[in-house]
Amino acid sequence: MTHAPTQRMRTEARQGRGIPEATVARLPVYLRALTASSDRGVSVASSQDLATAAGVNSAKLRKDLSYLGSYGTRGVGYDVEYLRYQISRELGLTQDWAVVIVGIGNLGQALANYAGFSTRGFRIMALLDADPAREGERFGGHEIRRMTDLEDIVGAHGVSIGVITTPAAAAQGVADRLVAAGVTSILNFAPAVISVAPGIDVRKVDLSIELQILAYHEQRKGPATAGVTSPPGVESA
Amino acid sequence: MTHAPTQRMRTEARQGRGIPEATVARLPVYLRALTASSDRGVSVASSQDLATAAGVNSAKLRKDLSYLGSYGTRGVGYDVEYLRYQISRELGLTQDWAVVIVGIGNLGQALANYAGFSTRGFRIMALLDADPAREGERFGGHEIRRMTDLEDIVGAHGVSIGVITTPAAAAQGVADRLVAAGVTSILNFAPAVISVAPGIDVRKVDLSIELQILAYHEQRKGPATAGVTSPPGVESA
DNA sequence: AGGAGTTTGTGAACAGGAGAACAAAATCGC
DNA sequence: GCGATTTTGTTCTCCTGTTCACAAACTCCT
């Protein structure tokens, strides 16, 4: 506590600006827990309350929140509305974000209809599909436009986020076009690895990977526990 | 440094059985890269080749694969078919897994139609929806059955994996019923935290959380780069 | 006003994963 | 047969994230 300049530098740099990635990934969960509390009329919540609702332990939640600042009151807890606003602001949800969805198959349609986007400041500016015949179809109040309009739409509305729900083979090409047009963040649902220029953020959601991870753990639970009946023979394909 | 017995214990325990969680999460990606190589007629691939295709660096890939065993040949690389089989086996994909999907909204329909499940040994045994009027509707060759059949279906087919695509409010109740019926792994798409008994695995996929994480980084890229025009005043709520 | 009881914020120890670097082991050319 | 070359498997170091434990700070009750 005497003086440790270099080590402090790091801590202060983090506190000042820049929140650990793992914490950022949990903030939306806390936000949801706060919204739920707010809807139930709760105005103050302890770290223990929120941690239970968010499915984490209270020490982690407090440390996470401490990166944002000291928004709690010792002996009392956190003001729900105030904390909700602070997290929203930190995540950038107090402003609107223009989004395009490319590839309107089953998943693209599901996303277009998903209410959770618009309520958090994500504005779907267009749905785009490679099939020109589908131009004009509507989902969730949004209209399908043709792929050739991509650059115009991104440019005109300042779209910064692109969602890719195309087949795997088309994903890289779409990503390239999105980035060239000005998109700087991509959410990729296509089962393919896409590579982009430095400075462009890509997040990947892969449905079948999640199931495969579950299968691994399921297998490890032991054949005895796994099935309802465990036939002594070979498993039937 | 002379002798550190306890530290070795850990290493050996891990090597013997039990693969790091981070590695398990990447194995499906490697599997996809191997399948792609196989389809292109490649029979041997180096760690560098595979790493590029999987979007990781080669040291990490080699270390990941080393947890499975020594399946490569120094100076040569990895036999694509052989490694593919080994990873499949490790992940438990050489056997079939019975799956039910509960909540056949847009997302549930998308999953029912998704080909990536059946090709990896995941057999959808039933689609279930709370609305009895929808009984009999078909998606991707699977029929909607009524919720009251849940226990029978899980019991009859030895279903071990449940996928929840209901609204948030219904998720916990569905999870409870699935677990009571015998399901031991759950993939939860509902925007809600669900709690289950110890020994039950839950993985959560949340579409809006991914977008919020992107928004955070997008905001950090600086107002100058982010928007099309950056108003000098206070940000408009 | 002051002590008892709560709850936050954070320092410190610990665990786990990432990446660099290198020794071991295989092939190939002569 | 043997050295040169390639590529794996592994060790070591660094860094990020998690958890514990406790002092600081606030409220409430008498």
Coordinates of C-alpha atoms (C1' of nucleotides) in Angstrom, one line a residue:
Chain A
M1 CA 0.0 0.0 0.0
T2 CA 3.1 2.2 0.1
H3 CA 3.4 2.8 -3.6
A4 CA 3.3 0.4 -6.5
P5 CA 3.1 2.5 -9.6
T6 CA 3.3 0.0 -12.5
Q7 CA 0.9 -2.5 -11.0
R8 CA -1.6 0.2 -10.3
M9 CA -1.4 1.4 -13.8
R10 CA -3.0 -1.7 -15.1
T11 CA -5.8 -1.7 -12.5
E12 CA -6.5 1.9 -13.2
A13 CA -6.5 1.4 -16.9
R14 CA -9.0 -1.3 -16.6
Q15 CA -11.2 0.7 -14.2
G16 CA -11.0 3.9 -16.2
R17 CA -12.1 2.3 -19.6
G18 CA -12.4 -1.3 -20.6
I19 CA -14.3 -4.0 -18.9
P20 CA -13.2 -7.6 -18.9
E21 CA -14.7 -9.6 -21.7
A22 CA -16.2 -12.2 -19.4
T23 CA -17.9 -9.4 -17.5
V24 CA -19.3 -7.8 -20.6
A25 CA -20.9 -11.2 -21.5
R26 CA -22.7 -11.3 -18.2
L27 CA -24.0 -7.7 -18.1
P28 CA -26.9 -8.5 -20.4
V29 CA -27.9 -11.3 -18.0
Y30 CA -27.9 -8.9 -15.1
L31 CA -29.8 -6.4 -17.2
R32 CA -32.5 -9.0 -17.7
A33 CA -32.6 -9.8 -14.0
L34 CA -33.0 -6.1 -13.2
T35 CA -35.8 -5.7 -15.7
A36 CA -37.6 -8.7 -14.2
S37 CA -37.2 -7.2 -10.7
S38 CA -38.4 -3.8 -12.0
D39 CA -41.5 -5.4 -13.5
R40 CA -42.3 -7.0 -10.2
G41 CA -42.2 -3.6 -8.5
V42 CA -38.9 -4.2 -6.7
S43 CA -37.0 -0.9 -6.3
V44 CA -33.9 -2.1 -4.4
A45 CA -32.1 -5.5 -4.8
S46 CA -29.1 -6.9 -3.0
S47 CA -26.2 -8.6 -4.9
Q48 CA -27.5 -11.9 -3.5
D49 CA -30.9 -11.3 -5.0
L50 CA -29.6 -10.4 -8.3
A51 CA -27.0 -13.2 -8.4
T52 CA -29.7 -15.8 -7.7
A53 CA -31.8 -14.4 -10.5
A54 CA -28.9 -14.3 -12.9
G55 CA -27.6 -17.7 -12.0
V56 CA -24.1 -16.6 -10.7
N57 CA -22.6 -16.2 -7.3
S58 CA -22.9 -12.9 -5.5
A59 CA -19.1 -12.2 -5.3
K60 CA -18.8 -12.4 -9.0
L61 CA -21.7 -10.2 -9.6
R62 CA -20.4 -7.5 -7.2
K63 CA -17.0 -7.6 -8.8
D64 CA -18.5 -7.3 -12.3
L65 CA -20.6 -4.3 -11.2
S66 CA -17.6 -2.7 -9.6
Y67 CA -16.0 -2.4 -13.0
L68 CA -18.8 0.0 -13.9
G69 CA -18.4 2.1 -10.8
S70 CA -19.7 2.2 -7.3
Y71 CA -23.4 2.2 -8.0
G72 CA -24.6 0.3 -4.9
T73 CA -25.2 1.4 -1.3
R74 CA -23.5 -0.6 1.5
G75 CA -25.9 -2.1 3.9
V76 CA -28.7 -1.6 1.4
G77 CA -28.1 -2.9 -2.1
Y78 CA -28.6 -1.6 -5.6
D79 CA -31.3 0.8 -6.8
V80 CA -32.9 -1.3 -9.6
E81 CA -33.8 1.5 -12.0
Y82 CA -30.5 3.3 -11.5
L83 CA -28.4 0.3 -12.1
R84 CA -30.5 -0.7 -15.0
Y85 CA -29.8 2.6 -16.7
Q86 CA -26.1 2.4 -15.9
I87 CA -25.7 -1.1 -17.4
S88 CA -27.7 -0.1 -20.4
R89 CA -25.5 2.9 -21.0
E90 CA -22.4 0.9 -20.6
L91 CA -23.6 -1.7 -23.1
G92 CA -24.5 1.1 -25.6
L93 CA -28.3 0.3 -25.4
T94 CA -29.3 3.9 -24.7
Q95 CA -28.8 4.5 -28.4
D96 CA -30.2 2.8 -31.4
W97 CA -28.3 0.4 -33.6
A98 CA -29.2 -0.3 -37.2
V99 CA -29.1 -3.9 -38.2
V100 CA -29.5 -5.9 -41.4
I101 CA -30.3 -9.6 -41.5
V102 CA -29.0 -11.5 -44.6
G103 CA -30.4 -14.9 -45.5
I104 CA -34.1 -15.2 -44.7
G105 CA -34.5 -18.9 -44.2
N106 CA -36.2 -20.4 -41.1
L107 CA -33.7 -18.9 -38.8
G108 CA -33.7 -15.5 -40.5
Q109 CA -37.5 -15.4 -40.2
A110 CA -37.3 -16.3 -36.6
L111 CA -34.9 -13.5 -35.9
A112 CA -37.0 -11.0 -37.9
N113 CA -40.0 -11.9 -35.7
Y114 CA -38.0 -11.8 -32.4
A115 CA -39.3 -9.1 -30.2
G116 CA -36.2 -9.0 -28.0
F117 CA -34.3 -7.0 -30.6
S118 CA -36.5 -3.9 -31.0
T119 CA -37.0 -3.5 -27.3
R120 CA -33.3 -3.2 -26.8
G121 CA -32.6 -0.6 -29.4
F122 CA -31.7 -2.8 -32.3
R123 CA -33.6 -1.6 -35.4
I124 CA -33.8 -4.0 -38.2
M125 CA -33.4 -1.8 -41.3
A126 CA -33.8 -4.6 -43.9
L127 CA -34.1 -8.3 -44.6
L128 CA -32.0 -9.5 -47.5
D129 CA -32.2 -12.7 -49.4
A130 CA -30.3 -14.0 -52.4
D131 CA -33.5 -15.2 -54.1
P132 CA -34.9 -12.2 -56.0
A133 CA -38.3 -13.9 -56.2
R134 CA -38.8 -13.4 -52.5
E135 CA -38.5 -9.6 -52.7
G136 CA -41.5 -8.0 -50.9
E137 CA -42.3 -10.8 -48.5
R138 CA -42.8 -9.5 -45.0
F139 CA -41.8 -10.9 -41.6
G140 CA -42.3 -9.1 -38.3
G141 CA -43.1 -5.9 -40.0
H142 CA -39.9 -6.0 -42.1
E143 CA -39.8 -6.5 -45.9
I144 CA -37.4 -8.6 -47.8
R145 CA -35.3 -6.6 -50.3
R146 CA -32.9 -7.9 -52.9
M147 CA -29.2 -8.5 -52.3
T148 CA -28.1 -5.8 -54.8
D149 CA -29.6 -3.2 -52.4
L150 CA -27.2 -4.2 -49.6
E151 CA -24.7 -1.4 -50.1
D152 CA -27.3 1.2 -50.5
I153 CA -29.2 0.2 -47.3
V154 CA -26.0 0.0 -45.2
G155 CA -24.8 3.3 -46.4
A156 CA -28.1 5.1 -46.2
H157 CA -29.0 4.0 -42.6
G158 CA -25.5 3.8 -41.2
V159 CA -25.9 0.1 -40.5
S160 CA -23.1 -1.0 -38.2
I161 CA -24.3 -4.6 -37.3
G162 CA -24.9 -7.4 -39.8
V163 CA -26.6 -10.7 -39.0
I164 CA -25.7 -13.6 -41.3
T165 CA -28.2 -16.5 -41.5
T166 CA -27.3 -17.8 -44.9
P167 CA -26.1 -21.3 -45.7
A168 CA -22.4 -21.9 -44.8
A169 CA -21.2 -21.6 -48.4
A170 CA -22.5 -18.0 -48.8
A171 CA -21.3 -16.7 -45.4
Q172 CA -17.8 -15.5 -46.3
G173 CA -19.0 -13.7 -49.4
V174 CA -21.8 -11.9 -47.5
A175 CA -19.4 -11.0 -44.7
D176 CA -17.0 -9.4 -47.2
R177 CA -19.8 -7.4 -48.8
L178 CA -21.1 -6.2 -45.4
V179 CA -17.7 -5.1 -44.3
A180 CA -16.9 -3.4 -47.6
A181 CA -20.2 -1.5 -47.2
G182 CA -19.3 -0.3 -43.8
V183 CA -20.6 -2.8 -41.3
T184 CA -18.1 -3.2 -38.4
S185 CA -19.8 -6.0 -36.3
I186 CA -21.2 -9.3 -37.5
L187 CA -23.3 -11.9 -35.8
N188 CA -22.8 -15.2 -37.7
F189 CA -25.2 -18.0 -37.4
A190 CA -23.9 -19.8 -40.5
P191 CA -22.0 -23.0 -39.7
A192 CA -18.8 -21.6 -41.2
V193 CA -15.7 -19.8 -40.0
I194 CA -15.5 -16.3 -41.6
S195 CA -12.4 -14.2 -41.6
V196 CA -12.6 -10.4 -41.6
A197 CA -10.2 -7.5 -41.4
P198 CA -8.8 -6.4 -38.0
G199 CA -11.1 -4.1 -36.1
I200 CA -14.2 -5.9 -37.3
D201 CA -15.9 -7.9 -34.5
V202 CA -17.4 -11.3 -35.3
R203 CA -19.5 -13.4 -32.9
K204 CA -20.6 -16.8 -33.8
V205 CA -23.6 -18.8 -32.7
D206 CA -23.7 -22.4 -33.8
L207 CA -26.7 -24.5 -32.9
S208 CA -25.2 -27.9 -33.7
I209 CA -22.0 -27.2 -31.8
E210 CA -24.0 -26.6 -28.6
L211 CA -25.7 -30.0 -29.0
Q212 CA -22.3 -31.7 -29.6
I213 CA -21.0 -30.2 -26.4
L214 CA -24.0 -31.5 -24.5
A215 CA -23.5 -34.9 -26.1
Y216 CA -19.9 -35.0 -24.9
H217 CA -21.0 -34.5 -21.3
E218 CA -23.9 -36.8 -21.7
Q219 CA -21.6 -39.6 -22.8
R220 CA -19.4 -38.9 -19.8
K221 CA -22.2 -39.4 -17.4
G222 CA -21.7 -43.1 -18.1
P223 CA -23.8 -45.5 -20.1
A224 CA -25.5 -46.8 -17.0
T225 CA -27.1 -43.4 -16.2
A226 CA -27.7 -42.2 -19.8
G227 CA -30.4 -44.4 -21.2
V228 CA -33.7 -45.4 -19.7
T229 CA -33.0 -49.0 -20.4
S230 CA -29.4 -50.1 -21.2
P231 CA -29.6 -53.0 -23.6
P232 CA -26.6 -55.3 -23.2
G233 CA -26.0 -55.6 -26.9
V234 CA -24.5 -53.1 -29.3
E235 CA -26.5 -49.9 -29.5
S236 CA -28.9 -49.9 -32.5
A237 CA -28.1 -47.3 -35.1
Chain B
M1 CA 11.6 -27.8 -9.0
T2 CA 13.3 -31.1 -8.1
H3 CA 10.2 -33.1 -7.4
A4 CA 6.6 -31.9 -7.5
P5 CA 4.4 -34.9 -7.1
T6 CA 1.0 -33.2 -6.5
Q7 CA 1.3 -31.0 -9.6
R8 CA 1.9 -34.0 -11.8
M9 CA -1.1 -35.7 -10.4
R10 CA -3.3 -33.1 -11.9
T11 CA -1.7 -33.4 -15.3
E12 CA -2.0 -37.1 -15.4
A13 CA -5.6 -37.1 -14.2
R14 CA -6.5 -34.7 -17.0
Q15 CA -4.7 -36.7 -19.6
G16 CA -6.2 -40.0 -18.5
R17 CA -9.9 -38.9 -18.7
G18 CA -11.4 -35.5 -18.9
I19 CA -10.8 -32.8 -21.5
P20 CA -10.6 -29.1 -20.7
E21 CA -14.0 -27.4 -21.3
A22 CA -12.5 -24.9 -23.7
T23 CA -11.1 -27.7 -25.8
V24 CA -14.4 -29.6 -25.9
A25 CA -16.0 -26.5 -27.2
R26 CA -13.6 -26.3 -30.1
L27 CA -13.7 -30.0 -31.1
P28 CA -16.9 -29.6 -33.1
V29 CA -15.2 -26.8 -35.0
Y30 CA -12.3 -29.1 -35.8
L31 CA -14.7 -31.8 -36.8
R32 CA -16.3 -29.4 -39.3
A33 CA -12.9 -28.4 -40.7
L34 CA -12.0 -32.1 -41.1
T35 CA -15.3 -32.9 -42.9
A36 CA -14.7 -30.0 -45.3
S37 CA -11.2 -31.3 -46.0
S38 CA -12.6 -34.8 -46.5
D39 CA -15.2 -33.6 -48.9
R40 CA -12.5 -31.9 -51.0
G41 CA -10.6 -35.2 -51.2
V42 CA -7.8 -34.3 -48.8
S43 CA -6.6 -37.3 -46.9
V44 CA -3.8 -35.8 -44.7
A45 CA -3.8 -32.3 -43.2
S46 CA -1.2 -30.5 -41.0
S47 CA -2.1 -28.7 -37.8
Q48 CA -1.4 -25.5 -39.7
D49 CA -4.0 -26.4 -42.4
L50 CA -6.6 -27.4 -39.9
A51 CA -6.0 -24.4 -37.7
T52 CA -6.5 -22.0 -40.6
A53 CA -9.7 -23.7 -41.5
A54 CA -10.9 -23.6 -37.9
G55 CA -9.9 -20.1 -37.2
V56 CA -7.5 -20.8 -34.4
N57 CA -3.7 -20.9 -34.2
S58 CA -1.9 -24.1 -34.8
A59 CA -0.3 -24.4 -31.3
K60 CA -3.7 -24.4 -29.7
L61 CA -5.1 -26.9 -32.2
R62 CA -2.2 -29.3 -31.5
K63 CA -2.6 -29.0 -27.8
D64 CA -6.3 -29.6 -28.0
L65 CA -5.8 -32.7 -30.1
S66 CA -3.1 -34.0 -27.8
Y67 CA -5.7 -34.4 -25.0
L68 CA -7.4 -37.0 -27.2
G69 CA -4.2 -39.0 -27.7
S70 CA -1.3 -38.9 -30.2
Y71 CA -3.2 -39.3 -33.4
G72 CA -0.8 -37.4 -35.7
T73 CA 2.4 -38.4 -37.4
R74 CA 5.4 -36.1 -36.9
G75 CA 6.7 -34.7 -40.1
V76 CA 3.5 -35.6 -41.9
G77 CA 0.3 -34.4 -40.2
Y78 CA -3.0 -35.9 -39.3
D79 CA -5.0 -38.5 -41.3
V80 CA -8.2 -36.8 -42.0
E81 CA -10.6 -39.7 -41.8
Y82 CA -8.9 -41.3 -38.8
L83 CA -8.9 -38.0 -36.8
R84 CA -12.5 -37.3 -37.8
Y85 CA -13.5 -40.6 -36.3
Q86 CA -11.6 -40.1 -33.1
I87 CA -13.1 -36.7 -32.5
S88 CA -16.6 -38.0 -33.3
R89 CA -16.1 -40.8 -30.9
E90 CA -14.8 -38.5 -28.2
L91 CA -17.7 -36.2 -28.6
G92 CA -20.1 -39.1 -28.5
L93 CA -21.3 -38.7 -32.0
T94 CA -20.8 -42.3 -33.0
Q95 CA -24.0 -43.1 -31.2
D96 CA -27.4 -41.6 -31.7
W97 CA -29.0 -39.2 -29.2
A98 CA -32.8 -38.9 -28.9
V99 CA -33.9 -35.2 -28.7
V100 CA -37.2 -33.5 -28.1
I101 CA -37.9 -29.8 -29.0
V102 CA -40.4 -28.0 -26.8
G103 CA -42.1 -24.9 -28.0
I104 CA -42.6 -24.8 -31.8
G105 CA -42.6 -21.1 -32.5
N106 CA -40.4 -19.6 -35.2
L107 CA -37.2 -20.8 -33.6
G108 CA -38.5 -24.2 -32.9
Q109 CA -39.6 -24.6 -36.5
A110 CA -36.2 -23.5 -37.6
L111 CA -34.5 -26.1 -35.5
A112 CA -36.9 -28.8 -36.6
N113 CA -35.9 -28.1 -40.2
Y114 CA -32.2 -27.8 -39.5
A115 CA -30.4 -30.6 -41.3
G116 CA -27.2 -30.2 -39.2
F117 CA -28.8 -32.2 -36.4
S118 CA -29.7 -35.5 -38.0
T119 CA -26.4 -35.7 -39.8
R120 CA -24.6 -35.7 -36.5
G121 CA -26.6 -38.4 -34.8
F122 CA -29.2 -36.2 -33.1
R123 CA -32.6 -37.8 -33.7
I124 CA -35.6 -35.6 -33.1
M125 CA -38.2 -37.8 -31.5
A126 CA -40.9 -35.3 -31.2
L127 CA -41.9 -31.6 -31.4
L128 CA -44.1 -30.5 -28.5
D129 CA -46.2 -27.4 -28.2
A130 CA -48.5 -26.1 -25.4
D131 CA -51.2 -25.2 -27.9
P132 CA -53.3 -28.4 -28.4
A133 CA -54.7 -27.0 -31.7
R134 CA -51.3 -27.4 -33.3
E135 CA -51.2 -31.1 -32.8
G136 CA -50.4 -32.8 -36.1
E137 CA -48.6 -30.0 -37.9
R138 CA -45.4 -31.2 -39.5
F139 CA -42.0 -29.5 -39.8
G140 CA -38.9 -31.1 -41.3
G141 CA -40.5 -34.6 -41.3
H142 CA -41.5 -34.3 -37.6
E143 CA -45.0 -34.0 -36.2
I144 CA -46.2 -31.7 -33.4
R145 CA -47.5 -33.7 -30.4
R146 CA -49.3 -32.4 -27.4
M147 CA -47.5 -31.5 -24.2
T148 CA -49.3 -34.2 -22.2
D149 CA -47.4 -36.8 -24.2
L150 CA -44.0 -35.4 -23.0
E151 CA -43.4 -38.0 -20.3
D152 CA -44.5 -40.9 -22.5
I153 CA -42.2 -39.8 -25.4
V154 CA -39.2 -39.2 -23.2
G155 CA -39.7 -42.6 -21.5
A156 CA -40.4 -44.6 -24.6
H157 CA -37.4 -43.4 -26.6
G158 CA -34.9 -42.8 -23.9
V159 CA -34.7 -39.2 -24.7
S160 CA -31.7 -37.7 -22.9
I161 CA -31.5 -34.2 -24.5
G162 CA -34.3 -31.6 -24.4
V163 CA -34.3 -28.3 -26.4
I164 CA -36.4 -25.5 -25.0
T165 CA -37.7 -22.9 -27.4
T166 CA -40.7 -21.7 -25.4
P167 CA -41.3 -18.1 -24.2
A168 CA -39.3 -17.2 -21.1
A169 CA -42.2 -17.6 -18.7
A170 CA -42.7 -21.3 -19.6
A171 CA -39.0 -22.3 -19.6
Q172 CA -38.6 -23.3 -16.0
G173 CA -41.7 -25.4 -15.9
V174 CA -40.8 -27.2 -19.1
A175 CA -37.3 -27.8 -17.7
D176 CA -38.7 -29.3 -14.6
R177 CA -41.0 -31.7 -16.5
L178 CA -38.2 -32.7 -18.8
V179 CA -35.8 -33.5 -16.0
A180 CA -38.5 -35.3 -14.0
A181 CA -39.2 -37.5 -17.1
G182 CA -35.6 -38.4 -17.4
V183 CA -33.8 -35.8 -19.6
T184 CA -30.3 -35.1 -18.3
S185 CA -29.1 -32.4 -20.8
I186 CA -30.9 -29.2 -21.8
L187 CA -30.3 -26.7 -24.5
N188 CA -32.1 -23.6 -23.5
F189 CA -33.0 -20.9 -26.1
A190 CA -35.5 -19.2 -23.9
P191 CA -34.3 -15.8 -22.5
A192 CA -34.5 -17.0 -18.9
V193 CA -32.2 -18.5 -16.4
I194 CA -33.4 -22.0 -15.5
S195 CA -32.2 -23.9 -12.5
V196 CA -31.9 -27.7 -12.4
A197 CA -30.8 -30.4 -10.1
P198 CA -27.0 -31.2 -9.8
G199 CA -25.9 -33.5 -12.5
I200 CA -28.2 -32.0 -15.2
D201 CA -26.3 -30.1 -17.9
V202 CA -27.8 -26.9 -19.2
R203 CA -26.4 -24.8 -22.0
K204 CA -27.9 -21.5 -22.9
V205 CA -28.0 -19.8 -26.3
D206 CA -29.3 -16.2 -26.2
L207 CA -29.7 -14.3 -29.4
S208 CA -30.2 -10.9 -27.9
I209 CA -27.3 -11.2 -25.5
E210 CA -24.9 -11.8 -28.5
L211 CA -26.2 -8.6 -30.1
Q212 CA -25.7 -6.7 -26.8
I213 CA -22.1 -7.8 -26.6
L214 CA -21.5 -6.6 -30.1
A215 CA -23.2 -3.3 -29.3
Y216 CA -20.7 -2.8 -26.4
H217 CA -17.7 -3.2 -28.6
E218 CA -19.3 -1.2 -31.3
Q219 CA -19.8 1.7 -28.9
R220 CA -16.2 1.4 -27.8
K221 CA -14.9 1.8 -31.3
G222 CA -15.6 5.5 -30.8
P223 CA -18.4 7.7 -31.8
A224 CA -16.4 9.0 -34.7
T225 CA -16.2 5.6 -36.4
A226 CA -19.5 4.2 -35.2
G227 CA -22.3 6.3 -36.5
V228 CA -22.7 8.0 -39.8
T229 CA -23.1 11.4 -38.2
S230 CA -21.9 12.0 -34.7
P231 CA -23.9 14.8 -33.1
P232 CA -21.8 16.9 -30.7
G233 CA -24.4 17.3 -28.0
V234 CA -25.5 14.8 -25.3
E235 CA -26.5 11.4 -26.6
S236 CA -30.2 11.2 -27.3
A237 CA -32.0 8.6 -25.2
Chain C
dA1 C1' -26.1 9.3 19.7
dG2 C1' -24.1 4.9 19.5
dG3 C1' -23.9 0.1 18.8
dA4 C1' -25.6 -4.0 16.2
dG5 C1' -26.5 -5.8 11.9
dT6 C1' -26.2 -5.7 6.7
dT7 C1' -24.2 -5.4 2.4
dT8 C1' -21.0 -3.4 -0.8
dG9 C1' -16.3 -3.0 -2.9
dT10 C1' -11.8 -4.9 -3.3
dG11 C1' -7.2 -7.1 -2.2
dA12 C1' -5.1 -11.5 -2.5
dA13 C1' -4.8 -16.3 -3.5
dC14 C1' -6.0 -19.7 -6.9
dA15 C1' -7.3 -22.0 -11.2
dG16 C1' -7.5 -22.4 -16.0
dG17 C1' -6.4 -21.3 -20.6
dA18 C1' -3.3 -19.2 -24.4
dG19 C1' 0.8 -18.8 -26.9
dA20 C1' 5.8 -19.2 -27.6
dA21 C1' 9.4 -22.2 -28.1
dC22 C1' 11.7 -26.4 -28.5
dA23 C1' 12.8 -31.5 -28.3
dA24 C1' 11.2 -35.8 -30.4
dA25 C1' 10.0 -38.5 -34.3
dA26 C1' 8.8 -39.2 -38.8
dT27 C1' 9.9 -38.7 -44.1
dC28 C1' 12.8 -37.7 -48.1
dG29 C1' 16.9 -37.3 -51.0
dC30 C1' 21.3 -38.8 -52.0
Chain D
dG1 C1' 22.6 -45.6 -44.3
dC2 C1' 22.5 -40.8 -42.9
dG3 C1' 21.8 -35.9 -42.7
dA4 C1' 18.3 -32.3 -43.8
dT5 C1' 13.6 -31.1 -43.4
dT6 C1' 9.1 -31.2 -41.7
dT7 C1' 5.6 -31.4 -38.3
dT8 C1' 3.9 -33.1 -34.0
dG9 C1' 3.6 -33.3 -28.8
dT10 C1' 4.8 -30.9 -24.7
dT11 C1' 6.9 -27.7 -21.4
dC12 C1' 7.1 -23.2 -19.6
dT13 C1' 5.5 -18.7 -19.0
dC14 C1' 2.1 -15.2 -19.0
dC15 C1' -2.5 -13.5 -18.6
dT16 C1' -7.4 -13.7 -17.6
dG17 C1' -11.0 -14.9 -14.8
dT18 C1' -12.9 -16.9 -10.3
dT19 C1' -13.4 -17.2 -5.5
dC20 C1' -12.5 -16.1 -0.7
dA21 C1' -12.4 -13.2 2.9
dC22 C1' -12.7 -8.8 5.1
dA23 C1' -12.6 -3.8 5.8
dA24 C1' -15.5 0.2 4.8
dA25 C1' -19.8 2.2 4.8
dC26 C1' -24.6 2.5 5.4
dT27 C1' -29.2 1.7 8.1
dC28 C1' -32.0 0.7 12.0
dC29 C1' -33.1 0.3 16.7
dT30 C1' -32.9 1.7 21.3

